[in-house]
Coordinates of C-alpha atoms in Angstrom, one line a residue:
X1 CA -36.5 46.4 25.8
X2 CA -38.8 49.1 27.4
X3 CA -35.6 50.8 27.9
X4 CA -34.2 50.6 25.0
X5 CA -37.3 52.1 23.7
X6 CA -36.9 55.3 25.8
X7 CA -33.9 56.0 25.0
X8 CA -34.2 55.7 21.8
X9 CA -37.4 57.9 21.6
X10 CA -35.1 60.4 23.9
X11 CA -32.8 60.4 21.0
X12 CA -34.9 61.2 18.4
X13 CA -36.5 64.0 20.5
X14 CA -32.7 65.0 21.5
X15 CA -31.9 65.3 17.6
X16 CA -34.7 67.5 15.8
X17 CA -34.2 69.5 13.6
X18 CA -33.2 72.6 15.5
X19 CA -31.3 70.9 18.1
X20 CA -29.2 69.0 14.9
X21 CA -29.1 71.6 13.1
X22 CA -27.2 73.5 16.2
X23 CA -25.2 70.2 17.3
X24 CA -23.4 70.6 13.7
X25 CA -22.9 74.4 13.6
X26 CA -21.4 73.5 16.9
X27 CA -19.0 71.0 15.8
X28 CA -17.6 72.5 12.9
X29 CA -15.9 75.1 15.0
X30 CA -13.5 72.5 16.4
X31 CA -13.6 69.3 13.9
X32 CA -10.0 68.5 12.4
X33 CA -10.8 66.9 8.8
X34 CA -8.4 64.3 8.2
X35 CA -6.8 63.6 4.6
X36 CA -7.8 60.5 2.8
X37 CA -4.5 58.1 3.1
X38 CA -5.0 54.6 2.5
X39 CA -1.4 53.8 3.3
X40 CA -2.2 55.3 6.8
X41 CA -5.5 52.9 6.6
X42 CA -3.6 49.9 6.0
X43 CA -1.4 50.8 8.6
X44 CA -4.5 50.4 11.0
X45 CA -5.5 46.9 9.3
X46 CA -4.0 45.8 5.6
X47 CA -5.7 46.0 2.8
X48 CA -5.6 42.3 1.6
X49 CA -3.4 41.9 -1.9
X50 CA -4.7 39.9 -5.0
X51 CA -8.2 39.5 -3.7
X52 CA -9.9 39.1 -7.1
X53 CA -9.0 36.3 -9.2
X54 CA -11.6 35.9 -12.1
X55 CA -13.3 32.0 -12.2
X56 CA -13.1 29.9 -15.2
X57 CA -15.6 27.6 -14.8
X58 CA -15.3 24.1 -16.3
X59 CA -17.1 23.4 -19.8
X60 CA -19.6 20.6 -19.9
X61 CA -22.6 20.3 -17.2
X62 CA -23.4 16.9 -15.5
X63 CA -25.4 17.7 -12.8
X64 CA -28.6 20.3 -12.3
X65 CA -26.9 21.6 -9.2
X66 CA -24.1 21.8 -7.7
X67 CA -24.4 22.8 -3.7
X68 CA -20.6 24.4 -2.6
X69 CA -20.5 23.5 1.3
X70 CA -17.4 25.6 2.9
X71 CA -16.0 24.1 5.6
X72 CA -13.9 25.2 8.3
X73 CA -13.9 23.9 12.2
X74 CA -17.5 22.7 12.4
X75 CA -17.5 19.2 13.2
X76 CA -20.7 20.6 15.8
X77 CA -22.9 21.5 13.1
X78 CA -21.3 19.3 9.9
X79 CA -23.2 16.6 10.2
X80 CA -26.8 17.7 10.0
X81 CA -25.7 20.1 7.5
X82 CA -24.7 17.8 4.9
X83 CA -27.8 15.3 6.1
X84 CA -29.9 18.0 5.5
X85 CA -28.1 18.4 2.0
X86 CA -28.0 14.6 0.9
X87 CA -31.8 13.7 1.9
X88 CA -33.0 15.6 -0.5
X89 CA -35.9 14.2 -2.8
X90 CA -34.8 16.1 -6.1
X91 CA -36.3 14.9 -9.7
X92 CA -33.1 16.0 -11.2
X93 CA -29.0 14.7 -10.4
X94 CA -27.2 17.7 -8.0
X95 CA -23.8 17.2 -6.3
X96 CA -22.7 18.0 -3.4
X97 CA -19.1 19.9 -3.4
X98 CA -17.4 19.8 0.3
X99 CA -14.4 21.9 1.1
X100 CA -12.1 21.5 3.8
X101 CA -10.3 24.6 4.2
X102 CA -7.7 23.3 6.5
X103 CA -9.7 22.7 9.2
X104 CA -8.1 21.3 12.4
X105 CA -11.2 19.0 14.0
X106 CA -12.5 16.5 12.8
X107 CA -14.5 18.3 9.9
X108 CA -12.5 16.6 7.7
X109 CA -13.1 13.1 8.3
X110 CA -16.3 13.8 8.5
X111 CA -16.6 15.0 4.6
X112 CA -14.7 12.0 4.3
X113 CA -17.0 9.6 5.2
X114 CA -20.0 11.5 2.6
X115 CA -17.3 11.6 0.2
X116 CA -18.0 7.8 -0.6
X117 CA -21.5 8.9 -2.0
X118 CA -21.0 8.8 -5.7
X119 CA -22.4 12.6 -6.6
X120 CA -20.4 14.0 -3.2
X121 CA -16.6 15.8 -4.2
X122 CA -14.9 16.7 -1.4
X123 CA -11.7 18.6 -1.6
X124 CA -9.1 19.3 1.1
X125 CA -7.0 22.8 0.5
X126 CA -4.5 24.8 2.9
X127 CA -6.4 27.0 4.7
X128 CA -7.5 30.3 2.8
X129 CA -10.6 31.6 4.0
X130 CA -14.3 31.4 2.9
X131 CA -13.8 33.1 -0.5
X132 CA -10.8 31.0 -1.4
X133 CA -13.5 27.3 -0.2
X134 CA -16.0 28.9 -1.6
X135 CA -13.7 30.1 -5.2
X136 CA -12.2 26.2 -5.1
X137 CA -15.8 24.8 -5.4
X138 CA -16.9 27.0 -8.3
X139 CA -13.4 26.0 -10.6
X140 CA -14.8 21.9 -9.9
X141 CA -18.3 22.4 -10.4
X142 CA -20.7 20.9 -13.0
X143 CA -23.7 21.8 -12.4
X144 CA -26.7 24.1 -14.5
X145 CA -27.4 25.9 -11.3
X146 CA -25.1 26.9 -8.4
X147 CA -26.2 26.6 -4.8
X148 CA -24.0 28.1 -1.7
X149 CA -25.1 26.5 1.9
X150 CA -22.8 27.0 4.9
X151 CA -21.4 24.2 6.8
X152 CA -23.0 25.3 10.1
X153 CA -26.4 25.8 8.2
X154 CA -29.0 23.5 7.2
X155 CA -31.8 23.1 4.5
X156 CA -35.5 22.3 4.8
X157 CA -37.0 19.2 2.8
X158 CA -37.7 20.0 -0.6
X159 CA -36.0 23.2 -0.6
X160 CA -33.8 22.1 -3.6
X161 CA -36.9 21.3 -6.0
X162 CA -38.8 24.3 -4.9
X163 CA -35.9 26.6 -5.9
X164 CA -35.0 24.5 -9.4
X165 CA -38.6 24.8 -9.7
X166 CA -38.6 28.4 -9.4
X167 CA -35.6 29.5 -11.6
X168 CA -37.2 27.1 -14.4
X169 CA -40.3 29.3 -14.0
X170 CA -38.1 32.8 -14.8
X171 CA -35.9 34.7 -17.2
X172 CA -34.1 35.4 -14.4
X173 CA -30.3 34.6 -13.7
X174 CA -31.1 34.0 -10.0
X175 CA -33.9 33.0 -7.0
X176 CA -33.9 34.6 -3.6
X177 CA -35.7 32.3 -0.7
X178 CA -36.6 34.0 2.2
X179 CA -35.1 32.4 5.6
X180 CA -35.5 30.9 8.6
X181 CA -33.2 31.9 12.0
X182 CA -31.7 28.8 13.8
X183 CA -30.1 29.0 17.2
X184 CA -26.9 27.1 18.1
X185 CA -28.5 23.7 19.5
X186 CA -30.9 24.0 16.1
X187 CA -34.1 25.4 17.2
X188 CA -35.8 26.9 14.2
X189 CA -37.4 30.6 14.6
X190 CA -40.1 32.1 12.6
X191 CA -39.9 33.0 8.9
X192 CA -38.1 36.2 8.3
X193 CA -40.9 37.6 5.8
X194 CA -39.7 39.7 2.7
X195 CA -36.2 39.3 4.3
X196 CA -34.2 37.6 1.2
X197 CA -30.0 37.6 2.1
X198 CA -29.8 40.9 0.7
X199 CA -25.6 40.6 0.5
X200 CA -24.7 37.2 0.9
X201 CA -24.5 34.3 -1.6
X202 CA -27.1 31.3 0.3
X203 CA -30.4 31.3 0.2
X204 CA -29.9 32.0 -3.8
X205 CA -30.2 29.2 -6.7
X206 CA -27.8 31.0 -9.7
X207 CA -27.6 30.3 -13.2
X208 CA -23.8 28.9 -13.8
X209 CA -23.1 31.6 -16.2
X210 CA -23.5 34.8 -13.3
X211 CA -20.6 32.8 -11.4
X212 CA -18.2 32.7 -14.8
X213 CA -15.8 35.3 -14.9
X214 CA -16.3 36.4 -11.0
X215 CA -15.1 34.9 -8.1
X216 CA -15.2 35.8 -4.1
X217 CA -12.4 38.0 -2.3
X218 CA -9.6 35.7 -0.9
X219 CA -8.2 37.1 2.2
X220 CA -10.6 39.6 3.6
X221 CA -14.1 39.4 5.6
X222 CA -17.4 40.4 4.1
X223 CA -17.3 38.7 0.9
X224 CA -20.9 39.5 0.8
X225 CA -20.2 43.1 -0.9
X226 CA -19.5 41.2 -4.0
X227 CA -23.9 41.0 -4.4
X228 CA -24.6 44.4 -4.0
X229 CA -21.8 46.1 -6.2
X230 CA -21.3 43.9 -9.2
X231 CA -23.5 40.6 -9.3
X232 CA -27.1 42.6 -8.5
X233 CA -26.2 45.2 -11.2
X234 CA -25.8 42.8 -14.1
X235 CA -27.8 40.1 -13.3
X236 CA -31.4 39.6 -12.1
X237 CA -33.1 38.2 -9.3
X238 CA -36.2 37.2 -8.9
X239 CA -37.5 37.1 -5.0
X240 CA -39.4 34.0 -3.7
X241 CA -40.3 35.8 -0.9
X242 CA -43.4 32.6 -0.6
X243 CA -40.2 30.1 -0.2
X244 CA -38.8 29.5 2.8
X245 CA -35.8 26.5 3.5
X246 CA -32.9 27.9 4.3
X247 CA -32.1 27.7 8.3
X248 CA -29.4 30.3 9.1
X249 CA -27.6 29.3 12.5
X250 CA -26.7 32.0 15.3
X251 CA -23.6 30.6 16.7
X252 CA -20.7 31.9 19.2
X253 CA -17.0 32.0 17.1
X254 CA -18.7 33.8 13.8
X255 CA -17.2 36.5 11.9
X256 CA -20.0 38.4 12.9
X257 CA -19.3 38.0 16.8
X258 CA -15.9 39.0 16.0
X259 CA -16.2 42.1 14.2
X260 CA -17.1 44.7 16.8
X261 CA -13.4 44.1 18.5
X262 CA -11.5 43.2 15.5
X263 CA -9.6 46.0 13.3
X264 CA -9.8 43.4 10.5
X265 CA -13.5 44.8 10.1
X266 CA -11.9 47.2 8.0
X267 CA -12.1 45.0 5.0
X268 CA -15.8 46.0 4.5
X269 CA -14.0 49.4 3.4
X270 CA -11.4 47.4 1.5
X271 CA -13.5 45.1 -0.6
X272 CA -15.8 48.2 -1.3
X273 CA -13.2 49.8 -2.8
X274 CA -11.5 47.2 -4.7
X275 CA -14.9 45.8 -6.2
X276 CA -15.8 49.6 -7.4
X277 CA -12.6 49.9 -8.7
X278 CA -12.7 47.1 -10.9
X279 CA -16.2 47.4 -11.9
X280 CA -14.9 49.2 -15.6
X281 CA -13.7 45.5 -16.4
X282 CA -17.0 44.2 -16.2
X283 CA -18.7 46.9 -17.9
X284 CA -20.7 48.2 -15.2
X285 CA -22.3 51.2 -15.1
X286 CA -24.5 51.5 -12.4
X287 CA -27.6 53.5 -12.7
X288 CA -30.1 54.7 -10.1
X289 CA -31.1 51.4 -8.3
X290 CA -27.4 50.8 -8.3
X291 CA -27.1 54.1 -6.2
X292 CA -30.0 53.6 -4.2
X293 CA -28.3 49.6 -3.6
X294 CA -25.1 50.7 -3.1
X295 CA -25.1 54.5 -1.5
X296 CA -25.7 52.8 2.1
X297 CA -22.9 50.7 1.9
X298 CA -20.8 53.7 2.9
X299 CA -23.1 54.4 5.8
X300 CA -24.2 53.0 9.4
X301 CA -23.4 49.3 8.0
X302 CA -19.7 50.4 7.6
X303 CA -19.5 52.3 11.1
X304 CA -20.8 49.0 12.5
X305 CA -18.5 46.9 11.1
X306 CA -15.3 49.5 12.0
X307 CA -16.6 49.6 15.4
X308 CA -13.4 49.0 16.9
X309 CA -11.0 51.5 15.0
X310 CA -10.4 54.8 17.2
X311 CA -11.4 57.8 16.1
X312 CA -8.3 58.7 14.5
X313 CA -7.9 56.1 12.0
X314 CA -12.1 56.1 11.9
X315 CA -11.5 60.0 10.4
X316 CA -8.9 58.5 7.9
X317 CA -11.2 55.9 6.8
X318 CA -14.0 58.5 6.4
X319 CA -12.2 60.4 4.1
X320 CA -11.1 57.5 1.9
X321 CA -15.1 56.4 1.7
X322 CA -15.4 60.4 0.4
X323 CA -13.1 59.6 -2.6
X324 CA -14.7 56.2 -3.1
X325 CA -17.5 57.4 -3.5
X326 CA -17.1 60.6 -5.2
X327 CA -14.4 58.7 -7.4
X328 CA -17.8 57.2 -9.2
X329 CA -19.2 59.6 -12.0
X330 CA -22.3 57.9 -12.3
X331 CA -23.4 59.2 -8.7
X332 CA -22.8 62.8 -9.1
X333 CA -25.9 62.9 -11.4
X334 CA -28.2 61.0 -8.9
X335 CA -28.8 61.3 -5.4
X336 CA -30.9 59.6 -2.7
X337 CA -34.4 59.1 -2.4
X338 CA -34.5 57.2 1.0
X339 CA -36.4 58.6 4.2
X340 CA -34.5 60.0 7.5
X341 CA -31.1 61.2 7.7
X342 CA -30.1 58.9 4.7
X343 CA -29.2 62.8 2.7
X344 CA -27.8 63.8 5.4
X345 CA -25.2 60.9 4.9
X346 CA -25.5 61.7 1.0
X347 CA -24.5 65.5 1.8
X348 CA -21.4 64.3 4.2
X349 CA -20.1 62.2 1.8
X350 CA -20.3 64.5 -0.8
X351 CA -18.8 67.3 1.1
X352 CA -16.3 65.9 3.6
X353 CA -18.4 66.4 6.5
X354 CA -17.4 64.3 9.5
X355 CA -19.7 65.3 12.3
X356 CA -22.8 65.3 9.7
X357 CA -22.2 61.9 8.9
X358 CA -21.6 60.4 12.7
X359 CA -25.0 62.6 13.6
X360 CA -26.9 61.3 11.0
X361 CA -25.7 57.8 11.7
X362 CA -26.8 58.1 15.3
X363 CA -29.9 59.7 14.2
X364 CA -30.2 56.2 11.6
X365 CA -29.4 54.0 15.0
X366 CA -31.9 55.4 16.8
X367 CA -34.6 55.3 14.3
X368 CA -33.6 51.1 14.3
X369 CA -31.6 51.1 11.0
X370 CA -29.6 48.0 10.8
X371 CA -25.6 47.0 10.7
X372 CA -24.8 49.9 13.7
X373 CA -26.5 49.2 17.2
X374 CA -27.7 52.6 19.1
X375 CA -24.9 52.2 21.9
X376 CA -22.3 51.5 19.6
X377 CA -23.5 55.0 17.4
X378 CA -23.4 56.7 20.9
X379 CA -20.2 55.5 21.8
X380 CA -18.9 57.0 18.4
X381 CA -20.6 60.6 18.7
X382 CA -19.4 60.7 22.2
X383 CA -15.8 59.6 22.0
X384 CA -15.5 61.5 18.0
X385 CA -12.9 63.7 19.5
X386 CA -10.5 61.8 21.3

C-alpha cells in the first residue's frame, strides 16, 4: 500500500500542468483518430439485439413487497440468502419471488424446498441472464413496493420494516440504504458510510409504479446503467444514508472478476447507448444533474470495464462514445462542474481527442477515482499506440 502510494504521488507530480500540457502537444503529432463504426465495434464484441422489452406489470396488489431473488449457480450462498429473506419480522404481508435462471446445481431444488412457504413463488425459466430473472419477477409480482436482493447476498434483521418504514415516511418513488461488504465465507465488514448503490437496483425499496413500463437489458452485462440514465432522472430517491442491512458478498466467479479479460465488457458501451437512444420514448430530458450523473459514465468507469479490448478497437469505441455523447442536445448547453481532469474528459469528448482523454483518465486513476485501477490506466497510456 506504501507503494502504491508513491507511485501514485509520482504520477500526479509526473502529470502537472506543464508536463501534461507538453505530453498532449506531443501526442497529437503522431495520434491516428479512428472513425466511429459500431459495425466495426460489434465485430470486437456484439452489441446484444432486443435488449429492451417494456414491463407490464400485473393489476391488483396483494402483498406490501415483493423481494425478486435472481438465481443462477449459487447453491453456496442460496441458502442463507433466502433465510435471511424469510425470517424477517415484517408488520405487513411481502413475498418472496425466486428465479431459477437455468441453473445447473442444485439451486433449484433448493428454491424448491422454500417454494412450499405459502407467500414464496418460485419460477424456473431457460437460462437468460440477470435482466431476463430479474424482468420474469417484475411481470409476476404483486406487491406495493419492489425489493431486488441477489442470490449470493443477504439481509440484516429488520431491514424490510426499516425500509417500508422509510418510503411510508416520503414523497419519494424510492429509498437508498447504505451497505455493508461481505466476504465469500460471510464475514461482514464495516458500514460503507454515504455509499448508497449508486447504479445497481438492491439496496433500494421502489414504489411498483417506477418498475411499470421499464424493464432490465436481456442479454448484456451491466444492467446497472439502467439507474443512472433513465430511472434517477424521472423518479426520486430519497438516501437513508442512517440505514444499513444490505450485506453485499465479494465472491470468486462474478461478473465483476470477469470483466477485465472479457471483450463482453463492451456492453457497458452498448447499454449506454441503447438506453440514451431510447430515452425520447420516455420523455426524458435530462437537465444539469442528469449531466453531472451521467457525463462520467463515458469516462474512467468505461475504460475499466473495456480493459481487455486492444487499442485498436479501444480507438473505435472512443469515437462511438464521442457521437453518443455529442448525439445528446441537452449537453451542448451544460458542461461539467466536477474537480480534476473531469473537463479535460469533457473537452476530449467534445472534440475527438484520444490522448486527452487516456491522460486525463490516468490523471483520474492516480488521483483514486473509481471503476479504472492505476495499473490498468498505465497499461493503457503506455500500450495507446500499438
Amino acid at each position: 500500500m506504501h507503494i502504491l502510494n508513491l507511485i501514485k504521488k509520482a504520477i500526479k507530480l509526473l502529470l502537472s500542468s506543464p508536463i501534461y500540457d507538453g505530453l498532449l502537444r506531443l501526442c497529437r503529432r503522431s495520434d491516428a483518430i479512428s472513425y466511429a463504426s459500431k459495425a466495426k465495434l460489434s465485430m470486437v464484441s456484439k452489441r446484444p439485439s432486443n435488449m429492451f422489452m417494456p414491463i407490464v406489470l400485473k393489476e391488483g396488489i396483494s402483498y406490501d413487497i415483493s423481494i425478486i431473488v435472481p438465481v443462477y449457480n449459487v447453491e453456496k450462498y442460496l441458502k442463507p440468502c433466502l433465510d435471511s429473506i424469510v425470517t424477517q419480522e415484517f408488520s405487513g404481508k411481502f413475498e418472496v419471488i425466486i428465479v431459477d435462471d437455468g441453473s445447473k446445481d442444485d439451486s433449484g431444488v433448493i428454491a424448491d424446498s422454500y417454494g412450499l412457504m405459502p407467500n414464496v413463488l418460485v419460477i424456473h425459466q431457460i437460462n437468460g441472464g440477470l435482466s431476463a430473472a430479474r424482468n420474469a419477477g417484475l411481470r409476476v409480482s404483486r406487491g406495493k413496493y419492489i425489493m431486488f436482493v441477489d442470490s449470493d447476498d443477504m439481509i440484516g434483521p429488520g431491514y424490510l420494516e426499516d425500509m417500508r418504514s422509510r418510503l411510508d415516511e416520503t414523497s419519494a418513488d424510492f429509498v437508498t440504504s447504505t451497505f455493508r461488504y461481505m466476504s465469500d465465507d460471510g464475514l461482514l465488514g464495516e458500514i460503507e458510510n454515504d455509499r448508497a448503490s449508486w447504479m445497481v437496483p438492491w439496496g433500494r425499496l421502489y414504489r411498483r409504479e417506477v418498475w411499470n413500463r421499464l424493464g432490465f437489458p436481456v442479454g448484456a452485462w451491466y444492467e446497472d446503467l439502467i439507474h443512472p440514465v433513465w430511472i434517477d432522472c424521472r423518479f426520486n430517491d430519497e438516501p437513508c444514508y442512517d440505514l444499513s442491512g444490505y450485506y453485499y458478498r465479494i465472491r470468486p466467479g462474478s461478473i465483476m472478476q470477469s470483466t477485465p479479460t472479457n471483450v463482453k465488457g463492451l456492453d457497458s458501451y452498448w447499454v449506454l447507448d441503447e438506453l440514451i437512444s431510447l430515452r425520447a420514448e420516455l420523455g426524458i430530458n435530462y437537465s444539469q444533474e442528469d449531466f453531472n450523473r451521467i457525463f462520467p459514465l463515458f469516462g474512467p468507469l468505461l475504460l475499466g470495464r473495456t480493459v481487455a479490448l486492444d487499442n485498436c478497437a479501444r480507438k473505435i469505441l472512443f469515437a462511438c462514445c464521442c457521437d453518443t455523447f455529442n448525439s445528446i442536445d441537452e449537453f451542448s448547453r451544460v458542461s461539467t462542474s466536477m474537480n480534476g481532469r473531469w473537463k479535460d474528459i469533457e473537452k476530449a469528448l467534445r472534440t475527438s481527442d484520444y490522448s486527452r482523454y487516456l491522460l486525463a483518465s490516468l490523471s483520474l486513476a492516480a488521483d483514486g477515482v473509481t471503476g479504472l485501477s492505476l495499473s490498468d490506466a498505465i497499461h493503457i497510456w503506455v500500450n495507446r499506440n500499438r
